[in-house]
mmCIF file of C-alpha atoms and ligand atoms in Angstrom:
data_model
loop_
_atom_site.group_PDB
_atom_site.id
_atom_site.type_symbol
_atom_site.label_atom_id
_atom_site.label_comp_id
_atom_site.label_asym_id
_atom_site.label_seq_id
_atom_site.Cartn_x
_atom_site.Cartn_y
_atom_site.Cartn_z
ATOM 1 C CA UNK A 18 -19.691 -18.395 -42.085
ATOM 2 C CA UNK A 19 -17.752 -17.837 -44.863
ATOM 3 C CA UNK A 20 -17.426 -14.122 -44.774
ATOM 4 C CA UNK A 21 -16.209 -15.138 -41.614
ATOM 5 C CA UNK A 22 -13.665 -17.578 -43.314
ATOM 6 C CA UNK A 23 -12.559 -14.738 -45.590
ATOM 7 C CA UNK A 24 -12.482 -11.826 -42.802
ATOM 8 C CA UNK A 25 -9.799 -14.645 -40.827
ATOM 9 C CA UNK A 26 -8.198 -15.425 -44.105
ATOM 10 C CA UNK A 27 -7.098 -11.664 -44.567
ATOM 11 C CA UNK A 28 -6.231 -10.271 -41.121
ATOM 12 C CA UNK A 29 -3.917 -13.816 -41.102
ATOM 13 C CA UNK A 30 -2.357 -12.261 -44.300
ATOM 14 C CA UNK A 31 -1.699 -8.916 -42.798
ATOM 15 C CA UNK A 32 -0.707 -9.699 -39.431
ATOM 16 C CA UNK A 33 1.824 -13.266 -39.889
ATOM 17 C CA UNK A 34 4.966 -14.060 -40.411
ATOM 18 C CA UNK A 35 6.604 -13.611 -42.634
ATOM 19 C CA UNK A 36 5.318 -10.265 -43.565
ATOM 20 C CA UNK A 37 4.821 -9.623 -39.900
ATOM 21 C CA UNK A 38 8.744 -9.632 -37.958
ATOM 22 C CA UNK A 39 7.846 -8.559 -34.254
ATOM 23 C CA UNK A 40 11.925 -8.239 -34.201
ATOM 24 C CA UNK A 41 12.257 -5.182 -36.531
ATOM 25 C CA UNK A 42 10.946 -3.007 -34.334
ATOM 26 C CA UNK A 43 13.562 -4.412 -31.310
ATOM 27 C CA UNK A 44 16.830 -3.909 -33.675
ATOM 28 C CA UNK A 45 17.826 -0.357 -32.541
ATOM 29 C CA UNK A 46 18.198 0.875 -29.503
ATOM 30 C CA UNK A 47 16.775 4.084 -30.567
ATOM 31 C CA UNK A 48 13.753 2.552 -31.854
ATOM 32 C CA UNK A 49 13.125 0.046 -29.038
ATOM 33 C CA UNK A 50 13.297 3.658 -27.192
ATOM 34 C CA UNK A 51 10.656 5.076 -29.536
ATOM 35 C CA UNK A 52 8.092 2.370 -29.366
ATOM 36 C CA UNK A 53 8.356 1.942 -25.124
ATOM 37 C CA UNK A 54 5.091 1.303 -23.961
ATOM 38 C CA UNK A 55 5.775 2.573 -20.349
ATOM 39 C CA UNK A 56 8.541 5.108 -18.905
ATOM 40 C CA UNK A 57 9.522 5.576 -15.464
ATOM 41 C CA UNK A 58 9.104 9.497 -14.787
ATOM 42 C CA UNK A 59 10.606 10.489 -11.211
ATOM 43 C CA UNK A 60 7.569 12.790 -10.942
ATOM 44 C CA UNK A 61 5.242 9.448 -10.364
ATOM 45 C CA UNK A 62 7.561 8.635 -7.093
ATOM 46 C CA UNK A 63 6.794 8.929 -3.524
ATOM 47 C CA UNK A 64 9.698 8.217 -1.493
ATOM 48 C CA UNK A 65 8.748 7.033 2.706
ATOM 49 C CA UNK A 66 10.860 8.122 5.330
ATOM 50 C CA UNK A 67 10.725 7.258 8.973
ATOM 51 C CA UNK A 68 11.527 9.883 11.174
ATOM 52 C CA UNK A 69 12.193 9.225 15.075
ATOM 53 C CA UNK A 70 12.231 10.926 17.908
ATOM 54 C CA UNK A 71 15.290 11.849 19.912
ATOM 55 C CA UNK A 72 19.026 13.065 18.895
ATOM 56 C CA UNK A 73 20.536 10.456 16.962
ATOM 57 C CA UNK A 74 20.543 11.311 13.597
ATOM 58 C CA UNK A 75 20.288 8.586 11.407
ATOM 59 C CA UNK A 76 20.210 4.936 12.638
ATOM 60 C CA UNK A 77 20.589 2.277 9.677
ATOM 61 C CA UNK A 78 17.488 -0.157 9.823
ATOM 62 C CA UNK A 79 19.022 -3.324 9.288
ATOM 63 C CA UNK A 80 16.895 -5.598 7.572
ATOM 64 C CA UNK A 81 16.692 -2.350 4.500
ATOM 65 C CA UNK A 82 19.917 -1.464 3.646
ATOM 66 C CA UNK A 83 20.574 2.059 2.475
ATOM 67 C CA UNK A 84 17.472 2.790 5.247
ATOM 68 C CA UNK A 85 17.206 4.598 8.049
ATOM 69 C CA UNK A 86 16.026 6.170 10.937
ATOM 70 C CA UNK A 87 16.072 10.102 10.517
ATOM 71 C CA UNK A 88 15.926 12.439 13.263
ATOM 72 C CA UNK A 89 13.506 15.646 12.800
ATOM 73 C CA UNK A 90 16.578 17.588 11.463
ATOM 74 C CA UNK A 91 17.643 14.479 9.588
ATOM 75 C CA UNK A 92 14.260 14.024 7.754
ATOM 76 C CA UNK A 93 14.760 18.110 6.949
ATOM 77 C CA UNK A 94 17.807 17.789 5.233
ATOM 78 C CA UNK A 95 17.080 14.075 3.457
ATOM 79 C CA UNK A 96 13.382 15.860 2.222
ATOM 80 C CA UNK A 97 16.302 18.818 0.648
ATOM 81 C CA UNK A 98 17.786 16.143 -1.018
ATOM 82 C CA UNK A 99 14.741 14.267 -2.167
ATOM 83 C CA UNK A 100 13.746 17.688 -3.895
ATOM 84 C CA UNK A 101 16.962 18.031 -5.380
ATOM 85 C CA UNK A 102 16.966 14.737 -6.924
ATOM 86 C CA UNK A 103 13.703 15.759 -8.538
ATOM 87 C CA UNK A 104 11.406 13.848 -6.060
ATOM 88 C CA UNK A 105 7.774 15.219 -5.987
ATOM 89 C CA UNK A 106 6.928 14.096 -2.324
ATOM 90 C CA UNK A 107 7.526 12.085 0.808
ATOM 91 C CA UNK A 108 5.305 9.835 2.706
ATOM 92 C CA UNK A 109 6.580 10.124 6.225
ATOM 93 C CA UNK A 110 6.113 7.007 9.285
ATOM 94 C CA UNK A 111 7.127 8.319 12.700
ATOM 95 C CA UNK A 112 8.707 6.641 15.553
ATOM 96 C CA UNK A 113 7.321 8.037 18.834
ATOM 97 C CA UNK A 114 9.340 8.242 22.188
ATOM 98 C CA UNK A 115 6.589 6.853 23.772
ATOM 99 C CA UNK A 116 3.667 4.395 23.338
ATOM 100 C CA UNK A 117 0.328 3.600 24.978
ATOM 101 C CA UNK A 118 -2.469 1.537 25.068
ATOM 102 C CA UNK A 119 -4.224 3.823 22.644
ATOM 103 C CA UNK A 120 -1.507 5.516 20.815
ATOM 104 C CA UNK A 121 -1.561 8.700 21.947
ATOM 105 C CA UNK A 122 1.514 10.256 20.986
ATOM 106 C CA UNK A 123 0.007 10.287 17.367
ATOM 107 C CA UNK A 124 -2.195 13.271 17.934
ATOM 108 C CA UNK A 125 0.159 15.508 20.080
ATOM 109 C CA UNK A 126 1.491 18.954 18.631
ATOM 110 C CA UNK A 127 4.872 18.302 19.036
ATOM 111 C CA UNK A 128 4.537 14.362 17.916
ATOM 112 C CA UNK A 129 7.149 13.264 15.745
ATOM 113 C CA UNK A 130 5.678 13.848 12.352
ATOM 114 C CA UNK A 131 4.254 16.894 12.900
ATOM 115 C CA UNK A 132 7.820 17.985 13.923
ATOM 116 C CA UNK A 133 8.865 16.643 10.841
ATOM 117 C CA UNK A 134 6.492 18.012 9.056
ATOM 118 C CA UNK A 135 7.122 21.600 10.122
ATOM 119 C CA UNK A 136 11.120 21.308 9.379
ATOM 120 C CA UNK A 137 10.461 19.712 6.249
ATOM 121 C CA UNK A 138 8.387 22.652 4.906
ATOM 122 C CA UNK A 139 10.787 24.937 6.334
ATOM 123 C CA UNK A 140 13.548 23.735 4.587
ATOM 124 C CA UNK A 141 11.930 23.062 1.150
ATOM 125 C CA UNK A 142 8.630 25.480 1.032
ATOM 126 C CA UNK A 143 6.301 23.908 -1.393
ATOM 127 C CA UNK A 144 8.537 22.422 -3.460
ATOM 128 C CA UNK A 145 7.423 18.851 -1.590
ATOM 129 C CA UNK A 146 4.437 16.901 -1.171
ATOM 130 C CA UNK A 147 3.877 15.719 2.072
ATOM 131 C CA UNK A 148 2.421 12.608 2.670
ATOM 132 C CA UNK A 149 1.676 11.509 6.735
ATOM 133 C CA UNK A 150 0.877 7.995 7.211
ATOM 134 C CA UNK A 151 -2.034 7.568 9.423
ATOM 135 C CA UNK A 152 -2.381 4.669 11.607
ATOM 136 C CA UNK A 153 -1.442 3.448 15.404
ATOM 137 C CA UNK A 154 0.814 0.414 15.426
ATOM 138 C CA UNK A 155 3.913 2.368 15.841
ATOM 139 C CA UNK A 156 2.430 4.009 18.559
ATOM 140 C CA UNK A 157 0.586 1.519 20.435
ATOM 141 C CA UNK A 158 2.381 -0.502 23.341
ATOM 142 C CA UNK A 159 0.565 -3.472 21.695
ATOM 143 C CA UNK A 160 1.644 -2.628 18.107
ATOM 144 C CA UNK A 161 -2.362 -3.063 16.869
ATOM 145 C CA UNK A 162 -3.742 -0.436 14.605
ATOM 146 C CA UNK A 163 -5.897 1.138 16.983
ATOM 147 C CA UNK A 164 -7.653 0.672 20.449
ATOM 148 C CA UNK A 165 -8.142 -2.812 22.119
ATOM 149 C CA UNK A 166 -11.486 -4.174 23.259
ATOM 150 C CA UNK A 167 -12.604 -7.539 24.597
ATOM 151 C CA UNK A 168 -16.409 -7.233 23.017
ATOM 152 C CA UNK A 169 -16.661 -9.562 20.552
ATOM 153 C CA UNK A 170 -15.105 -12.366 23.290
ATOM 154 C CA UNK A 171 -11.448 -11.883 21.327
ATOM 155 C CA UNK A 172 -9.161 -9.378 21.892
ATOM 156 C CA UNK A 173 -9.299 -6.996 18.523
ATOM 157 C CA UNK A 174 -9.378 -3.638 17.449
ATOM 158 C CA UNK A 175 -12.451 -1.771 18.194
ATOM 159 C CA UNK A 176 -13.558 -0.016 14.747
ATOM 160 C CA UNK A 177 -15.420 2.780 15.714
ATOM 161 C CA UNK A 178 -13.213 3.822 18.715
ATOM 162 C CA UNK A 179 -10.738 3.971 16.498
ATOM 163 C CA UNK A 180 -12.608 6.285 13.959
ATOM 164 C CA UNK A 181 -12.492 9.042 16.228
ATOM 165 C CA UNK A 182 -8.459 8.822 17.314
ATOM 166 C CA UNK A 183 -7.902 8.584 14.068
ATOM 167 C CA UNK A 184 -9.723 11.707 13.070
ATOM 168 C CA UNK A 185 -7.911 13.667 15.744
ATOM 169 C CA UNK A 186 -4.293 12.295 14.512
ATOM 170 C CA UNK A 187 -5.607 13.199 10.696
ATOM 171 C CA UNK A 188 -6.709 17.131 12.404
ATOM 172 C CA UNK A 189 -3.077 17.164 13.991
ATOM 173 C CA UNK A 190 -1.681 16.158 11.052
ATOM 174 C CA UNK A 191 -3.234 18.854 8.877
ATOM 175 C CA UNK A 192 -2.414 21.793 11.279
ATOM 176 C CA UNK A 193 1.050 20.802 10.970
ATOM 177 C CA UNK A 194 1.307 21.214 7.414
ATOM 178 C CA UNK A 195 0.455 17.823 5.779
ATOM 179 C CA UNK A 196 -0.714 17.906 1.969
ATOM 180 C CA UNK A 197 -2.241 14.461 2.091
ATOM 181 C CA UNK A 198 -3.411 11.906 4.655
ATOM 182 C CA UNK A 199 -2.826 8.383 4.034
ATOM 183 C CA UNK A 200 -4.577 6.802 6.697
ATOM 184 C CA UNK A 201 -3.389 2.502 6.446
ATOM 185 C CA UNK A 202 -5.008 1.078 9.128
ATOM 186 C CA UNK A 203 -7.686 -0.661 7.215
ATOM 187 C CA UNK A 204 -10.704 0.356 9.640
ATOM 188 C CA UNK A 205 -14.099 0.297 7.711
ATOM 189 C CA UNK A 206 -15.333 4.117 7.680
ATOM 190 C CA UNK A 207 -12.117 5.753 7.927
ATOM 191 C CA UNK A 208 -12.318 7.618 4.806
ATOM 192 C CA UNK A 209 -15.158 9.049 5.336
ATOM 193 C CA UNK A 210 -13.958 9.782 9.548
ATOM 194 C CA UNK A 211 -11.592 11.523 8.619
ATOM 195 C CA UNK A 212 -13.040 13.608 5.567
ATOM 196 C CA UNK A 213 -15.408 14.535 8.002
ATOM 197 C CA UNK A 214 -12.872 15.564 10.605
ATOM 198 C CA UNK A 215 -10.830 17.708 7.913
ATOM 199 C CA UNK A 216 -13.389 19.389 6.404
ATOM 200 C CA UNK A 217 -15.254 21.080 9.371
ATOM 201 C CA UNK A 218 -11.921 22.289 10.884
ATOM 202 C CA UNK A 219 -11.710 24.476 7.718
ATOM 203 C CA UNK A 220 -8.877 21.577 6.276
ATOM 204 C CA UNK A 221 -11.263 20.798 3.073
ATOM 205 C CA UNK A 222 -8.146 20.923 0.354
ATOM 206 C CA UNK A 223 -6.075 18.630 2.011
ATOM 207 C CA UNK A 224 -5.847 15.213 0.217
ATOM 208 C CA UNK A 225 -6.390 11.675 1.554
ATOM 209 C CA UNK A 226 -5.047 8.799 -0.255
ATOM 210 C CA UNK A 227 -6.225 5.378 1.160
ATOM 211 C CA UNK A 228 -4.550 2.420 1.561
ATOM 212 C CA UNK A 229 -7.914 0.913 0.320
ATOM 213 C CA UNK A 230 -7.037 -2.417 -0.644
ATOM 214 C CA UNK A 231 -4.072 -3.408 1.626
ATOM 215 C CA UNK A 232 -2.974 -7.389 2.759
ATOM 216 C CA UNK A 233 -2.211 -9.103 5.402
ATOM 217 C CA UNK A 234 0.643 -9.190 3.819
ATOM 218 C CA UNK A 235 4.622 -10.805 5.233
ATOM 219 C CA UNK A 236 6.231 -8.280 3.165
ATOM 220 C CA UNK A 237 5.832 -5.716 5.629
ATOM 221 C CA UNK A 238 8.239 -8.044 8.291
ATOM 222 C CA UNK A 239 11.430 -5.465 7.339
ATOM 223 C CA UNK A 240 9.136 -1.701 7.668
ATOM 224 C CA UNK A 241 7.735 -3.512 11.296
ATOM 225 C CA UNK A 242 11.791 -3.244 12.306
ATOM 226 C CA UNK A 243 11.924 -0.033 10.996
ATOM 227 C CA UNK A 244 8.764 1.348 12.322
ATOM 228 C CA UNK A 245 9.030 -0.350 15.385
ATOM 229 C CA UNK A 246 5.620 -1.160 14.867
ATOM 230 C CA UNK A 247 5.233 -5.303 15.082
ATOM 231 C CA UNK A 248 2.356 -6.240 17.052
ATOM 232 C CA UNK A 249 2.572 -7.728 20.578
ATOM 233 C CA UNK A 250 0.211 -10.688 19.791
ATOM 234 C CA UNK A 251 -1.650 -12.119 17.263
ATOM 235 C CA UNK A 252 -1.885 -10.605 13.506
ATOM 236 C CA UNK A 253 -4.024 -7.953 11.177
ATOM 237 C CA UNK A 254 -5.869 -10.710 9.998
ATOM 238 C CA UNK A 255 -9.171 -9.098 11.162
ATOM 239 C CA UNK A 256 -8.807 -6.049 9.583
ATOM 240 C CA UNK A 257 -6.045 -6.590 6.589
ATOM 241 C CA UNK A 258 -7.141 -8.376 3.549
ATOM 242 C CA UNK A 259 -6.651 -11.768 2.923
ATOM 243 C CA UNK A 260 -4.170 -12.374 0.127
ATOM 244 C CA UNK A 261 -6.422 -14.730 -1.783
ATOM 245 C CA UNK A 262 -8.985 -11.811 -2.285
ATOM 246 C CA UNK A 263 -9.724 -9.682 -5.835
ATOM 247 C CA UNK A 264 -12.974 -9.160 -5.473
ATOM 248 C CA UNK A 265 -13.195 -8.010 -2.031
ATOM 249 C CA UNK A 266 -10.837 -5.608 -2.406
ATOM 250 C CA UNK A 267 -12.790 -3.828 -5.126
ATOM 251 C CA UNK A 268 -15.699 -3.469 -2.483
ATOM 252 C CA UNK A 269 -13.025 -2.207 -0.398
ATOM 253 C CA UNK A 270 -11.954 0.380 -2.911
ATOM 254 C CA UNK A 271 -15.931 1.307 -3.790
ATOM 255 C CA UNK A 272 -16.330 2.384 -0.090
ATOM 256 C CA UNK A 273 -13.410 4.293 0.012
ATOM 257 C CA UNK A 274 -14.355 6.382 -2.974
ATOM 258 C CA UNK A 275 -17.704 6.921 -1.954
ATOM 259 C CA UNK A 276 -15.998 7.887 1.636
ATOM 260 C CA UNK A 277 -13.776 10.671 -0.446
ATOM 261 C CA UNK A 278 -10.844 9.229 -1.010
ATOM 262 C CA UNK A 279 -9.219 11.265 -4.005
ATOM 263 C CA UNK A 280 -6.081 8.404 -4.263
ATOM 264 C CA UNK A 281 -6.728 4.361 -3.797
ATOM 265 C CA UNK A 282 -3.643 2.261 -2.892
ATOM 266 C CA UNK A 283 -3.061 -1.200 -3.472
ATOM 267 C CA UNK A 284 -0.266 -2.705 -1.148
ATOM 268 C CA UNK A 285 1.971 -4.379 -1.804
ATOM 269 C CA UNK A 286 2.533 -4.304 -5.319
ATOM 270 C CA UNK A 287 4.358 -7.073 -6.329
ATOM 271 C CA UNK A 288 2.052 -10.434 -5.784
ATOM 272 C CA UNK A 289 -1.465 -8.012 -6.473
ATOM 273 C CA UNK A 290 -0.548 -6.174 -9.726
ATOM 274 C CA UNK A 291 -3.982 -8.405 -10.847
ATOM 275 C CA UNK A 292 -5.572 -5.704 -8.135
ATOM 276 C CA UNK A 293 -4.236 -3.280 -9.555
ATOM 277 C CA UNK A 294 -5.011 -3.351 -13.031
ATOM 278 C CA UNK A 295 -8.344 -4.058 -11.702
ATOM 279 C CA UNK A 296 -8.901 -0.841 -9.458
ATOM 280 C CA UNK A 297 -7.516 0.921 -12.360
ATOM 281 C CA UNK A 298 -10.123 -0.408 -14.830
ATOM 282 C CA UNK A 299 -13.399 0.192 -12.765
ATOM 283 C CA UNK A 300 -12.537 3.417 -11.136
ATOM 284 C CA UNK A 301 -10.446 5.526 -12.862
ATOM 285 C CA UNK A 302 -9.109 7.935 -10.400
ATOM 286 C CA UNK A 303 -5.456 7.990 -9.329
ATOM 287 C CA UNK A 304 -4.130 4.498 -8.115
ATOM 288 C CA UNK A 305 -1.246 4.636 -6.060
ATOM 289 C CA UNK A 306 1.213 1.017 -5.365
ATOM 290 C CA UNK A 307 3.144 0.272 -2.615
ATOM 291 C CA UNK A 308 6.585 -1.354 -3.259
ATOM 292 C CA UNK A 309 6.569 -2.468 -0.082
ATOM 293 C CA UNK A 310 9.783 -2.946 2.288
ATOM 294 C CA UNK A 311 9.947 -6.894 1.896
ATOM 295 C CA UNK A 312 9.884 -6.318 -1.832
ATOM 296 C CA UNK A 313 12.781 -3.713 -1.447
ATOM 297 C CA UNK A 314 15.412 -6.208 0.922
ATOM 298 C CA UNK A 315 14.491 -8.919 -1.302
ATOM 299 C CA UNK A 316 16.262 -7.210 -4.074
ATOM 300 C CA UNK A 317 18.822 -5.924 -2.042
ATOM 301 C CA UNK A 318 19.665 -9.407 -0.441
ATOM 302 C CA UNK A 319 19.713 -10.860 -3.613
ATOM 303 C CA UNK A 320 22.202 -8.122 -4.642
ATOM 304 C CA UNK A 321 24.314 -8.274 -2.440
ATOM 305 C CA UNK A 322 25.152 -11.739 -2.573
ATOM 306 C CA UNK A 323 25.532 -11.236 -6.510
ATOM 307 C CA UNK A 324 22.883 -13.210 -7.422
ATOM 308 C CA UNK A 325 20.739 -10.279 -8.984
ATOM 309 C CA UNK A 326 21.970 -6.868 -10.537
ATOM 310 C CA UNK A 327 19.728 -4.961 -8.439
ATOM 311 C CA UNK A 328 19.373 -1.819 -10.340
ATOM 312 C CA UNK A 329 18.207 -3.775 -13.656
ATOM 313 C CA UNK A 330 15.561 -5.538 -11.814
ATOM 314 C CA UNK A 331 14.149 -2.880 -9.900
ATOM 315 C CA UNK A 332 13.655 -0.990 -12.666
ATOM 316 C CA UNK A 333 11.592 -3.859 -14.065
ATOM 317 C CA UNK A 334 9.985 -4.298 -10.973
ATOM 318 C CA UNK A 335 9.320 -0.534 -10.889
ATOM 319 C CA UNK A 336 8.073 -0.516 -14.448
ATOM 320 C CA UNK A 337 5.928 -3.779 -14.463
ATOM 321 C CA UNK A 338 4.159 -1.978 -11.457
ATOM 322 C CA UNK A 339 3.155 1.395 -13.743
ATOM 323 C CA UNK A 340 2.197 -1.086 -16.754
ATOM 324 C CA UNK A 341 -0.399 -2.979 -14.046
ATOM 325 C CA UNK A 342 -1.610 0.775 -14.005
ATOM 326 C CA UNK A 343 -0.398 2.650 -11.138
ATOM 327 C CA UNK A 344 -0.497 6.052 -11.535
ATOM 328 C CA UNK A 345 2.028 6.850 -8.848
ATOM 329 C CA UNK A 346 4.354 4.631 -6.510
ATOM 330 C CA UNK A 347 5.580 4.046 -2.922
ATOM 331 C CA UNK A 348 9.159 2.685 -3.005
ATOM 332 C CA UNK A 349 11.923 2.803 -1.281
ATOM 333 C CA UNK A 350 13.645 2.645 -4.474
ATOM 334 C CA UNK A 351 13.144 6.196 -5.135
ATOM 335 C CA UNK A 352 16.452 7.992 -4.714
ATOM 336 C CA UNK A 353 18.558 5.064 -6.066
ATOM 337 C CA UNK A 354 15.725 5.423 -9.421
ATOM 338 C CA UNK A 355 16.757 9.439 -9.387
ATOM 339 C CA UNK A 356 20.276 8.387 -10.162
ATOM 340 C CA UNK A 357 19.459 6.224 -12.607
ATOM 341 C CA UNK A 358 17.239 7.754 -14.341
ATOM 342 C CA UNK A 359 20.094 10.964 -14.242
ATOM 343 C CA UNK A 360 22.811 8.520 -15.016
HETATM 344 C C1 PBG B 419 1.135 0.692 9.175
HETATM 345 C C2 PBG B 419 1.857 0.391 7.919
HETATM 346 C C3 PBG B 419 2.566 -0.766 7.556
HETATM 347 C C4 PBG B 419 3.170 -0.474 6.326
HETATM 348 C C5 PBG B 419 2.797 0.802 5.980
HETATM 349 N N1 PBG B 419 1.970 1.314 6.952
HETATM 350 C C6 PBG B 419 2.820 -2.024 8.261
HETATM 351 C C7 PBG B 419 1.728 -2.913 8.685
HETATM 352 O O1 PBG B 419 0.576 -2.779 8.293
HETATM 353 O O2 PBG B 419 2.055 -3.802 9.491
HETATM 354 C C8 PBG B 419 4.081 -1.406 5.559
HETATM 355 C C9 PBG B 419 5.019 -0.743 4.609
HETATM 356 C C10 PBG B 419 6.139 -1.580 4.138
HETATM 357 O O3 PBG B 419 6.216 -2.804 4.407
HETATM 358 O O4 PBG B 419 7.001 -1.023 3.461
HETATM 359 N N2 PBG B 419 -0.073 0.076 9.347
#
């Protein structure tokens, strides 16, 4: 007890004001520099572009400003840039010509992203990670992540029919040059579908980075304009998380990692940073956040009306999301952080 009393007693004299001033160590710039907990580095970025099919080059998507469509030689040239800047990869989204019932443009040899993906490595070698996003709602003609059935008595998405689509998209994807599969569709078993799928088509060192813990989420309203991808009826609700979930979504992220994953993604960022930390904590391998598009034309809206400096903020945005204890991030911030960063 009164060891106790005495142990208190001295770490109150060491560590209170007023021999303790938390504001010393704030009074120069060039110290506040020096004792920075956490740094932006470019080299943590991922920036997503959506490539579409046809000849226009670059169509502005206009709930994201500064956003856009790119054509095949469009998403070349932008990747050029995004290496110049000092970007270390892209994450690309494609928007097919066509779309069916069970999404079958994703899987063809000359689909959009695999298109892409040859230009892009083309134009910039290896000097680019490439990311594919894996999933079906932008090519669906019912905008659901995968194939309809009617068996449980309700119109859903049919797991394990979707397994083996998304297998052959993830196999098309690798032969045309991906690095990394991020499949998002939030099936149970994908992971471990897909791993599957690489490996015995000889595809064993190419990554997959799961969206493993990703919402239901009415952030994603802007990138469902851009994608093209906004589903016909209903929700995700039976296979995205619900947003008042933690603890699920760590069961979530134990599957994936036992399915292979090498990268777990929480998405969004913003309201789950809690998730975040968390994943980070128990798991330990690379956790990748997804500044999502409604989190991006927030900022921008807010911007442009004047009511927010938008650089400042998404900087802290950016920066509270790598202190929750993301290891690399999804945001469409990245070229406009390359600049400032430079500047
Ligand atoms: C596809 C997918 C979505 C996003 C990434 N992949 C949309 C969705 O699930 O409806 C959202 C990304 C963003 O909002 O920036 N399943």
């Amino acid at each position: 007890m009164s060891s106790d009393r005495t142990r208190a007693a001295g770490v109150a004299a060491r560590g209170a004001f007023p021999q303790v001033r938390m504001r010393r160590l704030r009074q120069h710039p060039l110290l506040r520099d020096m004792v920075r907990e956490t740094t932006l580095s470019l080299r943590d970025f991922i920036l997503p572009l959506f490539v579409r099919a046809g000849r226009q080059q670059r169509v502005p998507i206009g709930s994201m400003p500064g956003q856009f469509q790119l054509s095949v030689p469009a998403a070349a040239a932008e990747s050029r840039e995004a290496v110049q800047l000092g970007l270390p990869a892209v994450l690309l989204f494609g928007i097919p010509e066509r779309k069916d019932a069970v999404g079958s443009a994703a899987w063809e040899e000359e689909g959009v992203v695999q298109q892409a993906l040859r230009a892009i490595r083309d134009a910039v070698g290896d000097r680019l990670l490439l990311f594919a996003d894996l999933c079906f709602c932008e090519y669906t003609d019912h905008g659901h992540c995968g194939v309809l059935s009617d068996r449980t008595g309700r119109t859903d998405v049919d797991n394990d029919a979707t397994l083996a689509n998304l297998a052959r998209q993830a196999l098309s994807l690798a032969r045309a040059g991906a690095d990394c599969i991020a499949p998002s569709g939030m099936m149970d078993g994908m992971v471990a579908a897909i791993r599957q799928a690489l490996d015995q088509q000889g595809f064993e060192h190419v990554a997959i980075m799961s969206y493993a813990a990703k919402y239901a989420s009415a952030f994603y309203g802007p990138f469902r304009e851009a994608a093209e991808s906004a589903p016909q009826f209903g929700d995700r609700r039976s296979y995205q998380m619900d947003p008042a979930n933690a603890a699920e979504a760590l069961r979530e992220v134990a599957l994936d990692v036992q399915e292979g994953a090498d990268i777990v993604m929480v998405k969004p960022a913003l309201a789950y940073l809690d998730v975040v930390r968390r994943v980070k904590e128990r798991f330990g391998l690379p956790v990748a956040a997804y500044n999502v598009s409604g989190e991006y034309s927030m900022v921008k809206a807010a911007a442009e009306r004047g009511w927010l400096d938008e650089r400042t903020v998404a900087m802290e945005i950016l920066t509270g999301i790598k202190r929750a204890g993301a290891d690399m991030i999804i945001s469409y911030f990245a070229k406009d952080l390359a600049r400032w960063l430079a500047a």
